[in-house]
Amino acid sequence: MASVYTETPMSGNTTPLGTRTAVPPVAVVSASERAYRQLRDEILDGVLAPGAGLLEVEQSDRIGVSRTPLRAAIARLIADGLVAGRAGRGFMVTEMSVDSIHELYELRRALEEHAARIAATRRDPHVFLELRDQFRTAPELLLQGEAGLHRYYELIDDFDDALDAAVGNPFLVTALANVRTHLARIRRLARHNPARLRAAAAEHLLIIEAIVAGDTSLAAHATHVHLHQSLSNVLAALEANPAAQAD
Amino acid sequence: MASVYTETPMSGNTTPLGTRTAVPPVAVVSASERAYRQLRDEILDGVLAPGAGLLEVEQSDRIGVSRTPLRAAIARLIADGLVAGRAGRGFMVTEMSVDSIHELYELRRALEEHAARIAATRRDPHVFLELRDQFRTAPELLLQGEAGLHRYYELIDDFDDALDAAVGNPFLVTALANVRTHLARIRRLARHNPARLRAAAAEHLLIIEAIVAGDTSLAAHATHVHLHQSLSNVLAALEANPAAQAD
DNA sequence: TGAAGCTCCTATGTATACATAGAATTCAGG
DNA sequence: CCTGAATTCTATGTATACATAGGAGCTTCA
């Protein structure tokens, strides 16, 4: 599991307003944190393909940290389920089979339907009213090229954040975060399908409206429908381009 | 999260049937694995109380490993949510507030109700028929003192294992394992309540019968009822003895 | 006597050297 | 030419020494 109580890394980049010095506030994070983020991003982006081997010395050389922080990074990735230890021969990026996609969506249904129900009960209406207005602009956004697409994905993130805040349950939020981590690896495969994105935006809108209205049942069922369509789309994309799996 | 793909530690204690040597097969596990298990057990048993500070040097001295494997152990405990890093002053065992108990049960409901539904669909009937017979003997077991009590808790574990096997979803099973980890810390508080244990056994029996019958709806609802009663019992125990929280 | 600043100390973060287990390769024997 | 075992090599597991940041306590000044 990922932690429920985990705090910000160790931070330190608290910029005490007004202490604007010449040195850039970058890279105040620890070496292990840097290694973790880089490896994680590369795995999620597919730069490190599923099945790829991870050797401690090799990776620590490449990233520019010693083996100690790199081992810590790999330990976290193993906890995330993104990396697995091969018996005697190093580590490898975990595979993502079609079966595991089904399994991931099964867990996702359980968590998000429950989360939607809870959110419909505990939500701050103002937040979701704002989100509703934003999502209503989604169809136009999707006509505005790369920038609009980027904004659209930000909207999805905003929705996830609002859902987490409304749920207000660290255990559930952590479980959702884990699912989203693995989901990020899958999304790459089915990306850039305008028709699907428009439909997804409409589905999100319905979920939001249900949450605003406090309609727990509709929130859960609309979520179920959304996830069904999402999975169908992913599977269709995989069917059309099985090679993408190893991309 | 805990890993979905994590394998047995690194193992090695595969006893190739017939190679029964004189040397005991103990302690072939790595130092970090030993440290992890010991700390984890101590946290779950309450030996290391919530809020207790964990200092690397102190703990590594006590357990008898160097700081390196101990750091790995703590990293895993953080991923489990059992330990949190205090900004500048070491680590501490996470607290278990009444709020967090509610939150944990909320996640547990989402996962176990879903798992029960799935199990009722995919189960191997033989396994659950066997379990049903076992659980029918529970009332008698609970009259047989410590040994019977021990056997009863084994039955619960058997049920959990059977549920995991029937679900057959590594993501969901991992999420359930995480919940059970935190649950183990709570169970201590409400232990040794014979009346509750008898009732719980009856509730389990109903869930099992629903799974055997392939009745998904009943399996889910019976699980919901069971979890409601379980939570009520825990909260009542806490109410009666708030000190137990820090015990 | 109180508060502010400084110093020291402690505990984590990192690097590196060494130990060890397992796999691949190579060599020898049939 | 094939099979077997021994050896070597590689990659992780562990220990330790050093760097560094943050806090507690003390000292000093007002």
PDB file of N, CA and C in Angstrom, chain A residues 138-139 141-145 149 152-153 190-202 233:
ATOM      1  N   ALA A 138     -15.949  21.725 -21.842  1.00  0.00           N
ATOM      2  CA  ALA A 138     -15.042  20.690 -22.353  1.00  0.00           C
ATOM      3  C   ALA A 138     -15.150  20.477 -23.867  1.00  0.00           C
ATOM      4  N   PRO A 139     -16.367  20.386 -24.415  1.00  0.00           N
ATOM      5  CA  PRO A 139     -16.463  20.150 -25.864  1.00  0.00           C
ATOM      6  C   PRO A 139     -15.713  21.200 -26.670  1.00  0.00           C
ATOM      7  N   LEU A 141     -13.189  23.042 -25.527  1.00  0.00           N
ATOM      8  CA  LEU A 141     -11.762  22.840 -25.241  1.00  0.00           C
ATOM      9  C   LEU A 141     -11.141  21.838 -26.207  1.00  0.00           C
ATOM     10  N   LEU A 142     -11.907  20.773 -26.443  1.00  0.00           N
ATOM     11  CA  LEU A 142     -11.352  19.674 -27.243  1.00  0.00           C
ATOM     12  C   LEU A 142     -11.202  20.041 -28.711  1.00  0.00           C
ATOM     13  N   LEU A 143     -11.685  21.228 -29.075  1.00  0.00           N
ATOM     14  CA  LEU A 143     -11.509  21.692 -30.454  1.00  0.00           C
ATOM     15  C   LEU A 143     -10.311  22.614 -30.570  1.00  0.00           C
ATOM     16  N   GLN A 144      -9.657  22.858 -29.442  1.00  0.00           N
ATOM     17  CA  GLN A 144      -8.599  23.873 -29.425  1.00  0.00           C
ATOM     18  C   GLN A 144      -7.192  23.290 -29.425  1.00  0.00           C
ATOM     19  N   GLY A 145      -7.045  22.114 -29.981  1.00  0.00           N
ATOM     20  CA  GLY A 145      -5.707  21.552 -30.151  1.00  0.00           C
ATOM     21  C   GLY A 145      -5.035  21.154 -28.864  1.00  0.00           C
ATOM     22  N   LEU A 149      -6.421  20.361 -25.047  1.00  0.00           N
ATOM     23  CA  LEU A 149      -6.318  18.989 -24.554  1.00  0.00           C
ATOM     24  C   LEU A 149      -5.667  18.974 -23.184  1.00  0.00           C
ATOM     25  N   TYR A 152      -7.976  20.109 -20.674  1.00  0.00           N
ATOM     26  CA  TYR A 152      -8.969  19.081 -20.406  1.00  0.00           C
ATOM     27  C   TYR A 152      -8.462  18.082 -19.372  1.00  0.00           C
ATOM     28  N   TYR A 153      -7.209  17.656 -19.563  1.00  0.00           N
ATOM     29  CA  TYR A 153      -6.645  16.701 -18.603  1.00  0.00           C
ATOM     30  C   TYR A 153      -6.492  17.320 -17.227  1.00  0.00           C
ATOM     31  N   ALA A 190      -4.780   4.550 -24.884  1.00  0.00           N
ATOM     32  CA  ALA A 190      -6.067   4.886 -25.488  1.00  0.00           C
ATOM     33  C   ALA A 190      -6.222   6.389 -25.698  1.00  0.00           C
ATOM     34  N   ARG A 191      -5.122   7.081 -25.683  1.00  0.00           N
ATOM     35  CA  ARG A 191      -5.169   8.531 -25.731  1.00  0.00           C
ATOM     36  C   ARG A 191      -5.564   9.036 -27.120  1.00  0.00           C
ATOM     37  N   HIS A 192      -5.848  10.313 -27.158  1.00  0.00           N
ATOM     38  CA  HIS A 192      -6.061  10.997 -28.427  1.00  0.00           C
ATOM     39  C   HIS A 192      -7.201  10.398 -29.233  1.00  0.00           C
ATOM     40  N   ASN A 193      -8.295  10.167 -28.586  1.00  0.00           N
ATOM     41  CA  ASN A 193      -9.495   9.734 -29.288  1.00  0.00           C
ATOM     42  C   ASN A 193     -10.571  10.780 -29.004  1.00  0.00           C
ATOM     43  N   PRO A 194     -10.673  11.786 -29.851  1.00  0.00           N
ATOM     44  CA  PRO A 194     -11.546  12.949 -29.591  1.00  0.00           C
ATOM     45  C   PRO A 194     -12.984  12.557 -29.271  1.00  0.00           C
ATOM     46  N   ALA A 195     -13.511  11.623 -30.038  1.00  0.00           N
ATOM     47  CA  ALA A 195     -14.904  11.232 -29.822  1.00  0.00           C
ATOM     48  C   ALA A 195     -15.088  10.688 -28.413  1.00  0.00           C
ATOM     49  N   ARG A 196     -14.152   9.845 -28.005  1.00  0.00           N
ATOM     50  CA  ARG A 196     -14.242   9.256 -26.671  1.00  0.00           C
ATOM     51  C   ARG A 196     -14.105  10.330 -25.597  1.00  0.00           C
ATOM     52  N   LEU A 197     -13.195  11.279 -25.818  1.00  0.00           N
ATOM     53  CA  LEU A 197     -12.978  12.324 -24.820  1.00  0.00           C
ATOM     54  C   LEU A 197     -14.238  13.171 -24.642  1.00  0.00           C
ATOM     55  N   ARG A 198     -14.920  13.467 -25.752  1.00  0.00           N
ATOM     56  CA  ARG A 198     -16.166  14.232 -25.644  1.00  0.00           C
ATOM     57  C   ARG A 198     -17.200  13.455 -24.838  1.00  0.00           C
ATOM     58  N   ALA A 199     -17.304  12.163 -25.153  1.00  0.00           N
ATOM     59  CA  ALA A 199     -18.269  11.327 -24.421  1.00  0.00           C
ATOM     60  C   ALA A 199     -17.898  11.253 -22.945  1.00  0.00           C
ATOM     61  N   ALA A 200     -16.603  11.108 -22.679  1.00  0.00           N
ATOM     62  CA  ALA A 200     -16.151  11.010 -21.291  1.00  0.00           C
ATOM     63  C   ALA A 200     -16.485  12.287 -20.526  1.00  0.00           C
ATOM     64  N   ALA A 201     -16.314  13.415 -21.204  1.00  0.00           N
ATOM     65  CA  ALA A 201     -16.624  14.694 -20.553  1.00  0.00           C
ATOM     66  C   ALA A 201     -18.106  14.748 -20.176  1.00  0.00           C
ATOM     67  N   ALA A 202     -18.947  14.258 -21.068  1.00  0.00           N
ATOM     68  CA  ALA A 202     -20.382  14.240 -20.787  1.00  0.00           C
ATOM     69  C   ALA A 202     -20.680  13.327 -19.602  1.00  0.00           C
ATOM     70  N   ASN A 233     -13.385   1.408 -24.115  1.00  0.00           N
ATOM     71  CA  ASN A 233     -12.536   2.194 -25.008  1.00  0.00           C
ATOM     72  C   ASN A 233     -11.087   1.723 -24.958  1.00  0.00           C
TER      73      ASN A 233
END
